[in-house]
Short mmCIF file of C-alpha atoms in Angstrom, two decimals:
data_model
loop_
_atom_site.label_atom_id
_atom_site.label_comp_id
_atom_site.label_asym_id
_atom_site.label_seq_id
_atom_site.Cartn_x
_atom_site.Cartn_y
_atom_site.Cartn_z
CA UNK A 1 -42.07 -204.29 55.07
CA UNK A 2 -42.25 -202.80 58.67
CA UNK A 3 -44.74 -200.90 58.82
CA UNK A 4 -43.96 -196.93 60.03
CA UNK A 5 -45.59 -196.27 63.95
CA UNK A 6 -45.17 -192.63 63.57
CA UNK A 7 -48.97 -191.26 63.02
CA UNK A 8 -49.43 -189.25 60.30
CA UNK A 9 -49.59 -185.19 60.83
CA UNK A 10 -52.86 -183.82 60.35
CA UNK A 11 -52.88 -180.43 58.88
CA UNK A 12 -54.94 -177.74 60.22
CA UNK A 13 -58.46 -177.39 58.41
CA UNK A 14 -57.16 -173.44 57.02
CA UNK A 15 -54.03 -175.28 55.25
CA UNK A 16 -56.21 -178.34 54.00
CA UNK A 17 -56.44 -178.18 50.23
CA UNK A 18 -60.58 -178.26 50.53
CA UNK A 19 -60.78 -176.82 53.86
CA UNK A 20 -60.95 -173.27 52.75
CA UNK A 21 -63.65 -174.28 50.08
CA UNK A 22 -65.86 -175.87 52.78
CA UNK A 23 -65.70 -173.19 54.95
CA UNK A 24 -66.01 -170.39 52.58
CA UNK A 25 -69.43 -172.57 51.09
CA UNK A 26 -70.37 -172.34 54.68
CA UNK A 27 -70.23 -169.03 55.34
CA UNK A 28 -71.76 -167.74 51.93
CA UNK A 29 -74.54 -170.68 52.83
CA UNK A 30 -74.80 -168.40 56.43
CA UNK A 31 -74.87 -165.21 54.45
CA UNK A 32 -77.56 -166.37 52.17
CA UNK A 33 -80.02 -167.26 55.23
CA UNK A 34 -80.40 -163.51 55.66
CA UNK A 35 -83.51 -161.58 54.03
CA UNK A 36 -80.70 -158.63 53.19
CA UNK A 37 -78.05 -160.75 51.23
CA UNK A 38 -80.20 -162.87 49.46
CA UNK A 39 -82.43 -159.68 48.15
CA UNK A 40 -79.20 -157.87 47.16
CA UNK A 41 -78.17 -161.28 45.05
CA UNK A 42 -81.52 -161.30 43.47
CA UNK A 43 -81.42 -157.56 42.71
CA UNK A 44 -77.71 -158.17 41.00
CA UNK A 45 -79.39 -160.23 38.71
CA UNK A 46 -81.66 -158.70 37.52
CA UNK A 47 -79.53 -155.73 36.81
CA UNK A 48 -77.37 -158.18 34.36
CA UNK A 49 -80.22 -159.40 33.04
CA UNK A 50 -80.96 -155.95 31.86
CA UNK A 51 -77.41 -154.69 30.98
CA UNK A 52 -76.66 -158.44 29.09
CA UNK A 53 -80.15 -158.15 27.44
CA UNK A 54 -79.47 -154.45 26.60
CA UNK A 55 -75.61 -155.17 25.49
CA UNK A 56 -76.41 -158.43 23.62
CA UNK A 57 -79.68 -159.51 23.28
CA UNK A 58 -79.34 -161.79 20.62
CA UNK A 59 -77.02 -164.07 22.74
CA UNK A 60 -79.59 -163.22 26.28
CA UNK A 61 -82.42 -164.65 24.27
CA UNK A 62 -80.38 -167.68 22.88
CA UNK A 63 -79.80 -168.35 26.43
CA UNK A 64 -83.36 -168.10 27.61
CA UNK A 65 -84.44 -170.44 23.99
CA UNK A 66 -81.61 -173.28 24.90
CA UNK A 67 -83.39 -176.17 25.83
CA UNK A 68 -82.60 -179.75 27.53
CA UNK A 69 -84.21 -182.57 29.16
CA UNK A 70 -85.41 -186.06 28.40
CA UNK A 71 -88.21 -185.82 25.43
CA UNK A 72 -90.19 -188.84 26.37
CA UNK A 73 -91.08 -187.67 29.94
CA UNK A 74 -92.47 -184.04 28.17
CA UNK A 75 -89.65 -182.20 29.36
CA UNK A 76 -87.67 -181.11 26.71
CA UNK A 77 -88.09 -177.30 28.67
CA UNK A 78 -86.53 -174.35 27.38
CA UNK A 79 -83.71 -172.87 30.30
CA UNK A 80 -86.00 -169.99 31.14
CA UNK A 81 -89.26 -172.87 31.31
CA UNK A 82 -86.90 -174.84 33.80
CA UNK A 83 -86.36 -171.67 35.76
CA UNK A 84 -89.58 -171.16 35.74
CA UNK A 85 -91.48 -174.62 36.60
CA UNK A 86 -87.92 -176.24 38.56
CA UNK A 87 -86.23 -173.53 40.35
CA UNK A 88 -89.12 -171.25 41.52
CA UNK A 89 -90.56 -174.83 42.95
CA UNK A 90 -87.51 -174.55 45.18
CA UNK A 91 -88.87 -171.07 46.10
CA UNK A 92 -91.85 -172.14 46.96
CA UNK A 93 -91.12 -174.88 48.62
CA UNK A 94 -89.43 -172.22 51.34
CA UNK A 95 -92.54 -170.17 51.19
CA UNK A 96 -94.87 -173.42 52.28
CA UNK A 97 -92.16 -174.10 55.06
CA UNK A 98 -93.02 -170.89 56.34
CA UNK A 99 -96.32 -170.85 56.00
CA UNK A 100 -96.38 -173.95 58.46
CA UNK A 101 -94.15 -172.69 60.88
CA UNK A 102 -96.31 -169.26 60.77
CA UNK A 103 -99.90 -171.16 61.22
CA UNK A 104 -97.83 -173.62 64.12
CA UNK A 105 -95.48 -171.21 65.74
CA UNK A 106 -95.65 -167.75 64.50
CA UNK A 107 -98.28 -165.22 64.34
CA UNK A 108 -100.71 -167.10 62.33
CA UNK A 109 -100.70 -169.36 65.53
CA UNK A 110 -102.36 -167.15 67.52
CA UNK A 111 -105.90 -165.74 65.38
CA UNK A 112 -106.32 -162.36 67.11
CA UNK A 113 -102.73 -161.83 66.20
CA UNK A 114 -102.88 -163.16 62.90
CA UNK A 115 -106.02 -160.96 62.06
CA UNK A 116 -104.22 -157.69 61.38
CA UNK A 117 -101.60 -159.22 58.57
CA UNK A 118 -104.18 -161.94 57.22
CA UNK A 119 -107.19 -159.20 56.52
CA UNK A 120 -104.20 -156.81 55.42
CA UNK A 121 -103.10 -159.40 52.88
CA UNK A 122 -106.03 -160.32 51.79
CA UNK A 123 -107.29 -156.40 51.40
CA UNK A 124 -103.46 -156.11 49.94
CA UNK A 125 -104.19 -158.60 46.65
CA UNK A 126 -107.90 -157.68 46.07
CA UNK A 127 -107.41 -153.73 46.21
CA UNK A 128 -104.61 -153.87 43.51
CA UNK A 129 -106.40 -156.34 41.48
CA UNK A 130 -109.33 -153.73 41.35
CA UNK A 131 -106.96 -150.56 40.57
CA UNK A 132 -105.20 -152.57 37.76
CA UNK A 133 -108.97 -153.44 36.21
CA UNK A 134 -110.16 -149.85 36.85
CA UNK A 135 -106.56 -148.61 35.05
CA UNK A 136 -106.34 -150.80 32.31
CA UNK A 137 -110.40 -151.05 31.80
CA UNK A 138 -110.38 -150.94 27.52
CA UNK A 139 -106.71 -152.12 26.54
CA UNK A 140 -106.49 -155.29 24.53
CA UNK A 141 -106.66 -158.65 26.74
CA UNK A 142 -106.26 -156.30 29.87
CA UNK A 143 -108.11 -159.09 32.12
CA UNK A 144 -105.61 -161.90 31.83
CA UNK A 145 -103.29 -159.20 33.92
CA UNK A 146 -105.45 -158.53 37.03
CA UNK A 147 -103.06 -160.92 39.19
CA UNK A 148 -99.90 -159.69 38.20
CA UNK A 149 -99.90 -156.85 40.86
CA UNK A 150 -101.33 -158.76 43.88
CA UNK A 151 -98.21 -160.29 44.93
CA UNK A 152 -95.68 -159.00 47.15
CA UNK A 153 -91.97 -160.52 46.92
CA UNK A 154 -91.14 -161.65 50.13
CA UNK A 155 -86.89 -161.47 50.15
CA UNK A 156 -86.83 -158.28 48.26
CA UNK A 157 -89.42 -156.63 50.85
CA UNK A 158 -87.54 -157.68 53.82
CA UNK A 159 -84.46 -157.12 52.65
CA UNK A 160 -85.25 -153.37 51.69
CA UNK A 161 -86.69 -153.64 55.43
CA UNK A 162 -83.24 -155.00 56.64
CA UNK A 163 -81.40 -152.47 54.83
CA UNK A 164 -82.79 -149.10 55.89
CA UNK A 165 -84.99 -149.70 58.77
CA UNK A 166 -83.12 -152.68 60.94
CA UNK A 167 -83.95 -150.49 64.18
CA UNK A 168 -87.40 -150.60 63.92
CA UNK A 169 -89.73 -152.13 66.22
CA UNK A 170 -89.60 -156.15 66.21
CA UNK A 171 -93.38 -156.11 65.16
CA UNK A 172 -93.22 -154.04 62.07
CA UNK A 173 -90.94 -156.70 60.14
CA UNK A 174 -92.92 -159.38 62.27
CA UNK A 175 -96.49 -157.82 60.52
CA UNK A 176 -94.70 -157.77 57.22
CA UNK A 177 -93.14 -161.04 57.08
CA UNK A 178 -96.89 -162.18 57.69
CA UNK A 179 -98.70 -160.44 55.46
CA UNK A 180 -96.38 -161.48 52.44
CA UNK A 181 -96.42 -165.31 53.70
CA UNK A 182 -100.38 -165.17 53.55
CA UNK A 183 -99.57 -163.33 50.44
CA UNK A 184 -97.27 -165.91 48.92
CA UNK A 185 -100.19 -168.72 49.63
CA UNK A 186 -102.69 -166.26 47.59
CA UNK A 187 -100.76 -166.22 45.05
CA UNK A 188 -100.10 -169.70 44.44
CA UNK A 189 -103.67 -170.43 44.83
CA UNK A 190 -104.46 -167.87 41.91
CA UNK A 191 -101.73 -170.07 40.06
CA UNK A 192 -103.33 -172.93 40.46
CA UNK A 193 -107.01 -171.71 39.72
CA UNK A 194 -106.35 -169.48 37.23
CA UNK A 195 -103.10 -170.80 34.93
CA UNK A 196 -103.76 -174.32 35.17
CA UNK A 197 -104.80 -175.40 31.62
CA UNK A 198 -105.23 -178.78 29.88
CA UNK A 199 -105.30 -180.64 33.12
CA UNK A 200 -104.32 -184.45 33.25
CA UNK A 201 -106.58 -185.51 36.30
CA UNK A 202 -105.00 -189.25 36.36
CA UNK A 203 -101.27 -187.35 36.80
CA UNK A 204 -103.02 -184.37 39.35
CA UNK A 205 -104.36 -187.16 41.35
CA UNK A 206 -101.24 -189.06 41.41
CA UNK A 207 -99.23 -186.08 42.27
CA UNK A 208 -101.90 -185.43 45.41
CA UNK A 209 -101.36 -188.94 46.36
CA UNK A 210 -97.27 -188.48 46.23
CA UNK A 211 -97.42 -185.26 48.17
CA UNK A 212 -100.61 -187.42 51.04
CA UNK A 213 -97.89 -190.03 51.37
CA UNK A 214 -94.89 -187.67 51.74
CA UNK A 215 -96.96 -185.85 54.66
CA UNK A 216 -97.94 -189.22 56.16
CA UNK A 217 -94.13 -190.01 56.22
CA UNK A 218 -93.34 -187.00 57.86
CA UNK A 219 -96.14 -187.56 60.30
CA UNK A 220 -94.90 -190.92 61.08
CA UNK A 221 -91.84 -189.49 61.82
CA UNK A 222 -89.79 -191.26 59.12
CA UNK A 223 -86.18 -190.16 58.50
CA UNK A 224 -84.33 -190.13 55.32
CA UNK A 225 -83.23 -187.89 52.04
CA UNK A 226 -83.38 -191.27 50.13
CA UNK A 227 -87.01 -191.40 50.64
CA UNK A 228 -87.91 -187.60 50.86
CA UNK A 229 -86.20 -186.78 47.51
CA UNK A 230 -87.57 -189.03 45.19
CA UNK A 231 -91.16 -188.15 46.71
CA UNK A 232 -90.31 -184.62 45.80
CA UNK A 233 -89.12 -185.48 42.66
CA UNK A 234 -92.03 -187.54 41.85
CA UNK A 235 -94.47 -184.80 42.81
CA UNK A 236 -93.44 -182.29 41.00
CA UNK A 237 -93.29 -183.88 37.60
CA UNK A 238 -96.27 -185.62 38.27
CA UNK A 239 -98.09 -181.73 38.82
CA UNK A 240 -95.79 -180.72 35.78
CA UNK A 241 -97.44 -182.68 33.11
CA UNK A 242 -101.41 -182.42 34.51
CA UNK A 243 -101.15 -178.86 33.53
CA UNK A 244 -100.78 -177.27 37.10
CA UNK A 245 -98.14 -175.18 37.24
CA UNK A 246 -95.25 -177.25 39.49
CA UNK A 247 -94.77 -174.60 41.59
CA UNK A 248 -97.75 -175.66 43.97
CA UNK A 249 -96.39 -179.26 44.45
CA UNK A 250 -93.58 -176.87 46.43
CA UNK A 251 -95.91 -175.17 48.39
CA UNK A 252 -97.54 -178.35 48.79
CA UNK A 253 -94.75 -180.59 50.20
CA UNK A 254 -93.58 -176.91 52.47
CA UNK A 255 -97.33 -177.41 53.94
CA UNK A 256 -96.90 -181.18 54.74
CA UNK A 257 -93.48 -180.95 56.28
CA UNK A 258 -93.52 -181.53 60.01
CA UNK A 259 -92.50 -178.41 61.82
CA UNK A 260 -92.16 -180.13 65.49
CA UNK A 261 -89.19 -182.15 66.75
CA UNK A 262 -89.34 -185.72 67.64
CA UNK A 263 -87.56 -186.90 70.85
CA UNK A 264 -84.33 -187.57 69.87
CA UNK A 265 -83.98 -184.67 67.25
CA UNK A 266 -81.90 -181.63 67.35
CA UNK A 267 -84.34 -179.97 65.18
CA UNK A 268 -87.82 -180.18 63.26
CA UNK A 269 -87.23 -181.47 59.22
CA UNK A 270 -89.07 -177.54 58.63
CA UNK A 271 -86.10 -175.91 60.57
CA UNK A 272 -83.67 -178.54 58.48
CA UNK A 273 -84.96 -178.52 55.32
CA UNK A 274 -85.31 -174.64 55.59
CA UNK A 275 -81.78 -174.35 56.77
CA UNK A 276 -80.32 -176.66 53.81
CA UNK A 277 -82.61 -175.58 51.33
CA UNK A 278 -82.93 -171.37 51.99
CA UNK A 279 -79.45 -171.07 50.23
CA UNK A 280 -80.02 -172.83 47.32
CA UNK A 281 -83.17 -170.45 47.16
CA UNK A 282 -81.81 -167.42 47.60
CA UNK A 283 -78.67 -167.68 45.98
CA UNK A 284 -79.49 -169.89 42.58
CA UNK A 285 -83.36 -170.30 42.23
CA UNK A 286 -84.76 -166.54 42.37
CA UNK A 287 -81.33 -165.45 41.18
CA UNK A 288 -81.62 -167.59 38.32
CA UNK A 289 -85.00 -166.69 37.62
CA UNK A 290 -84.52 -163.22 37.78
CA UNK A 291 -81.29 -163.39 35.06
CA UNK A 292 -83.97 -164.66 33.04
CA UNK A 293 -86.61 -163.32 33.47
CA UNK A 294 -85.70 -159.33 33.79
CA UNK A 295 -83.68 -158.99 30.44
CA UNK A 296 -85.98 -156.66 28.12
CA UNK A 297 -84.78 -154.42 26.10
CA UNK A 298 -84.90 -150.79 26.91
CA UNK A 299 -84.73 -148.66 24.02
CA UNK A 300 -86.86 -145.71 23.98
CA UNK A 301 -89.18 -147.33 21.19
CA UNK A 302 -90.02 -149.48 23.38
CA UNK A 303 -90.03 -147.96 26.74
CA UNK A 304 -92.66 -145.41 24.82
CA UNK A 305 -95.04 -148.21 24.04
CA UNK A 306 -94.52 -149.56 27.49
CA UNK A 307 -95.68 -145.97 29.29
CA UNK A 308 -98.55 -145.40 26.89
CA UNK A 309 -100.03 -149.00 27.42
CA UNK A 310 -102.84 -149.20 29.71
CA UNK A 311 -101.75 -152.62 31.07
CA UNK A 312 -98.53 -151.85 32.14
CA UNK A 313 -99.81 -148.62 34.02
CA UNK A 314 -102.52 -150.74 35.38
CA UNK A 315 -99.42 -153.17 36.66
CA UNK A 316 -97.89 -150.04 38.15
CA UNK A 317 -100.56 -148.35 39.54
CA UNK A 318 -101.61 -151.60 41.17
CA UNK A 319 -98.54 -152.20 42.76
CA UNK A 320 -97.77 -148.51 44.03
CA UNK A 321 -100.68 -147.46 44.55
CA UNK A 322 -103.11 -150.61 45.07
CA UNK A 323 -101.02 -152.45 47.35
CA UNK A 324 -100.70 -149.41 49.82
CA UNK A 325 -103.96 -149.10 49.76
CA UNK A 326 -104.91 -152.46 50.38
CA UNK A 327 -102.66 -153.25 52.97
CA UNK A 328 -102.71 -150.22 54.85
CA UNK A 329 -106.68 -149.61 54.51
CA UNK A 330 -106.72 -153.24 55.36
CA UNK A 331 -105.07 -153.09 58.35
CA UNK A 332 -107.23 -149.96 59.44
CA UNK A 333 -110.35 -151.58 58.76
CA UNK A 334 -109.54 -154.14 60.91
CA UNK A 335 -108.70 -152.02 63.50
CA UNK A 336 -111.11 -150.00 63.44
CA UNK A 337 -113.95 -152.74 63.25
CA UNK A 338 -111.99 -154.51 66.34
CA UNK A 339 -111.00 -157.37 64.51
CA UNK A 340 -107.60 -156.61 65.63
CA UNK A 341 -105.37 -154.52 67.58
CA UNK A 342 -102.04 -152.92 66.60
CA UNK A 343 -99.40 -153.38 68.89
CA UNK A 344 -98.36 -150.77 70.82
CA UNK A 345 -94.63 -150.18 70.06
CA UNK A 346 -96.03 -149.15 66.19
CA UNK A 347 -98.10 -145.97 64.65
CA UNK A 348 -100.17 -146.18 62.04
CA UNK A 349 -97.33 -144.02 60.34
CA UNK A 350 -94.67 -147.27 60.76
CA UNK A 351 -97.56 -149.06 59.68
CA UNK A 352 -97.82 -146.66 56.19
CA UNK A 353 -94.40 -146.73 55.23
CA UNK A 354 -94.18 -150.89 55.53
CA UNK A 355 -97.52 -150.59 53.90
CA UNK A 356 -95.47 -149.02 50.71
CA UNK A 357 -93.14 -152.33 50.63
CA UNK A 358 -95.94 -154.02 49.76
CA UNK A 359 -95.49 -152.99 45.79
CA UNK A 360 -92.42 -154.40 45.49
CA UNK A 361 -93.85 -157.20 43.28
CA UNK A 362 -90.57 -158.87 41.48
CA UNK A 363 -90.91 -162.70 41.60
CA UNK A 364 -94.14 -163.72 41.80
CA UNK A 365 -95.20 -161.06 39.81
CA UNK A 366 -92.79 -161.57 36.75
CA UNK A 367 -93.85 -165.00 37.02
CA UNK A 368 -97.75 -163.97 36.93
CA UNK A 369 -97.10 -162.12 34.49
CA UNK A 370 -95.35 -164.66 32.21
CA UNK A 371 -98.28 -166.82 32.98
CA UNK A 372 -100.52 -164.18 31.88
CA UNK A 373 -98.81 -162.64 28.67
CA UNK A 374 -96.25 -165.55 27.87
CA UNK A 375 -97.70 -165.87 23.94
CA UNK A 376 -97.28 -162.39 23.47
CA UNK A 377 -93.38 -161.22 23.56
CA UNK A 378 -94.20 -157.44 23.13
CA UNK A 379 -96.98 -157.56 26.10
CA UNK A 380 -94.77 -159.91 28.32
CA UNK A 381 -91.82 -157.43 27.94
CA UNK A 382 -93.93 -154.32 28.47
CA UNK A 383 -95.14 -156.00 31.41
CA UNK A 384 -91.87 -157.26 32.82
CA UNK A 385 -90.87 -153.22 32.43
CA UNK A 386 -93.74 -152.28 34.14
CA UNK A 387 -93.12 -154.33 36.98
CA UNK A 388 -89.68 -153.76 37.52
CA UNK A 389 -90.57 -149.99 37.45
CA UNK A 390 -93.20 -150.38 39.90
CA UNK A 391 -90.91 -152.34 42.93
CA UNK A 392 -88.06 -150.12 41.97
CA UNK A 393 -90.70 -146.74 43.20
CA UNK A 394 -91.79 -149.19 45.61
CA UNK A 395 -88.62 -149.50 46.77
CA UNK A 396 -86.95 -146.15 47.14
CA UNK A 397 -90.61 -144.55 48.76
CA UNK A 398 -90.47 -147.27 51.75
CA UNK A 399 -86.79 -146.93 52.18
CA UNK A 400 -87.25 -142.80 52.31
CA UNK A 401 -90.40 -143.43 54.80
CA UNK A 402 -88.83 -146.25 56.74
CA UNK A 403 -85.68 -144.02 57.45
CA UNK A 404 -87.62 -140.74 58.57
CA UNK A 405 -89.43 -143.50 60.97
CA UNK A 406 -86.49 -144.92 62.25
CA UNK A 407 -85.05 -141.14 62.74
CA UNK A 408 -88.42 -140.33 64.62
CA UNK A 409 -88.11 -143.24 66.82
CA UNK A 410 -84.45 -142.84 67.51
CA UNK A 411 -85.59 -139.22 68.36
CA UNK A 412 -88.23 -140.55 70.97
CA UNK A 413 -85.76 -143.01 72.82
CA UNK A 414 -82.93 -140.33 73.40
CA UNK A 415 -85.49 -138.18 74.70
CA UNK A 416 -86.65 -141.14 77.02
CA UNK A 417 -83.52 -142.15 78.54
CA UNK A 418 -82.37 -138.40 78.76
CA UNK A 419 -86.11 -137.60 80.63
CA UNK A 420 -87.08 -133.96 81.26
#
């Protein structure tokens, strides 16, 4: 049979059956890059989580309890577990990636700019840590809580930032964006001190080993999912079952990923993997996480015993209250002792009302807090409460503050470019 010379019409990609799905994944994939998208996702889900838990809790807690996964490898994990241990890695593997690229190219490069948000972060975790003990000094197992309010959530911070106060100075989200990155690698490093239990040294060494040899890879410049992934893979349930929780074999492998470009590439593997990896963050991991995490049940019973227990106004307090402090005295302290200089577009009164984002708490501290209260439903749910209160006032004082700023400093340009 003669074969037909008459090429075949391409259609265009908007009428090709899975051209519209590939560009639509795109574009959410774009959307979910930004700080103010992905914190609205996250915040969507944890308002189901609360209506679902609220509406039908019997069937939100059968979720949670539903459990898969091979038996013989030890991880036979509850859903909310593998939210937990295998999704938030995927979080934290972002936050390492941007710790690198802050210590190589960003303001942690540079140590008289990195002074202000590093002694502000590090003021901003021990201040709250002390207002929770001081608050909570005399409640039952009160100390296994001190760390739930030292940790600031990163997406949700910026994109409250995004949200109300886009026009601000450059160096207000830039001083933000620091101080939670140094606070992301606090917190881990509390994870790893203080909630590792029964540890399996032969598997912790072998997952340090997988993560040395996935960094001398990426030194050597080697290319290649095929190799990267199972690395990854290997890492993480090797720091899974030595009783480290797996969330710092992400940070880990973040840290050891090469953040300059070899000749030849279009781009470092940081700027790639953060680019492939960012929307499956922001728009499954912490979303997932937050579904099931943020479900408690809000009847006034126990919204009673959440107000009049010390912890959870400790977790409050610490977050509102501590974390202003911390960051914002931090930040002064440092100034003042010339350990670092604000920069000159900001006032200490931008620098109080970014201070205030600070409390919103959300991820790292419902994990914390899990970590800290996980045997004891009643305390974990109390505590879950109490944090969610916490970034919500967190939330609506920095947006209020952040929008008189950005009136003031509207203000102050108009009567610039109009002059006397």
């Amino acid at each position: 049979m003669r074969r037909s010379t008459r090429r075949p019409v391409r259609r265009p990609a908007e009428v090709w059956p899975f051209g519209p799905t590939i560009r639509y994944s795109r574009q959410v994939a774009e959307a979910l890059r930004t700080e103010t998208v992905g914190g609205v996702v996250m915040l969507l889900a944890a308002v189901a989580a609360l209506v679902w838990a609220n509406v039908s809790h019997d069937s939100y807690e059968a979720l949670r309890a539903a459990s898969f996964g091979p038996g013989a490898l030890h991880l036979d994990l509850e859903l909310y577990r593998w939210a937990q241990h295998g999704l938030l890695a995927i979080f934290f593997f972002v936050a390492g990636v941007e710790v690198k690229e802050e210590f190589v190219h960003g303001e942690l490069a540079n140590l008289r700019k990195a002074a202000l948000p590093v002694i502000a972060a590090i003021a901003g975790m021990i201040v709250p840590a002390l207002v929770y003990l001081a608050v909570s000094r005399g409640a039952p197992d009160a100390g296994r809580g001190w760390a739930i309010p030292t940790a600031t959530d990163i997406a949700f911070a910026l994109a409250v930032l995004a949200v109300t106060a886009s026009a601000m100075p450059a160096a207000l989200r830039a001083f933000l964006l620091t101080c939670a990155v140094v606070d992301d690698l606090g917190a881990i490093t509390v994870i790893a001190v203080f909630f590792s239990h029964d540890l399996n040294l032969l598997a912790l060494l072998a997952g340090a080993l997988i993560i040395a040899l996935y960094g001398l890879l990426q030194a050597r410049r080697v290319r290649g999912l095929w190799i990267y992934l199972p690395l990854a893979l290997s890492a993480w349930y090797a720091v899974e079952i030595s009783g480290v929780h797996p969330t710092v074999a992400g940070v880990a492998l973040g840290l050891m990923t090469r953040v300059h470009a070899a000749p030849g590439e279009t781009g470092s593997p940081a700027e790639r993997a953060d680019h492939r990896i960012r929307p499956l963050s922001a728009g499954l991991a912490v979303p997932v996480f937050a579904l099931l995490s943020a479900g408690v049940p809000l009847d006034l019973a126990g919204l009673g015993d959440a107000a009049g227990d010390r912890v959870v106004i400790g977790v409050v307090a610490g977050l509102v209250a501590g974390k202003f402090l911390g960051v914002f005295g931090g930040a002064w302290l440092a100034v003042r002792l010339g350990l670092a200089r604000l920069a000159e577009e900001l006032s200490w009164r931008d620098m109080a009302a970014v201070s205030t984002l600070a409390g919103i708490g959300f991820t790292v501290s419902l994990l914390i807090g899990d970590l800290a209260y996980g045997d004891d439903p009643g305390r974990a749910n109390a505590v879950t409460v109490g944090v969610l209160t916490a970034s919500l006032v967190a939330s609506v004082l920095a947006a209020i503050l952040l929008r008189v700023r950005v009136r003031e400093h509207s203000a102050r340009r108009m009567m610039v470019d109009t002059g006397p």
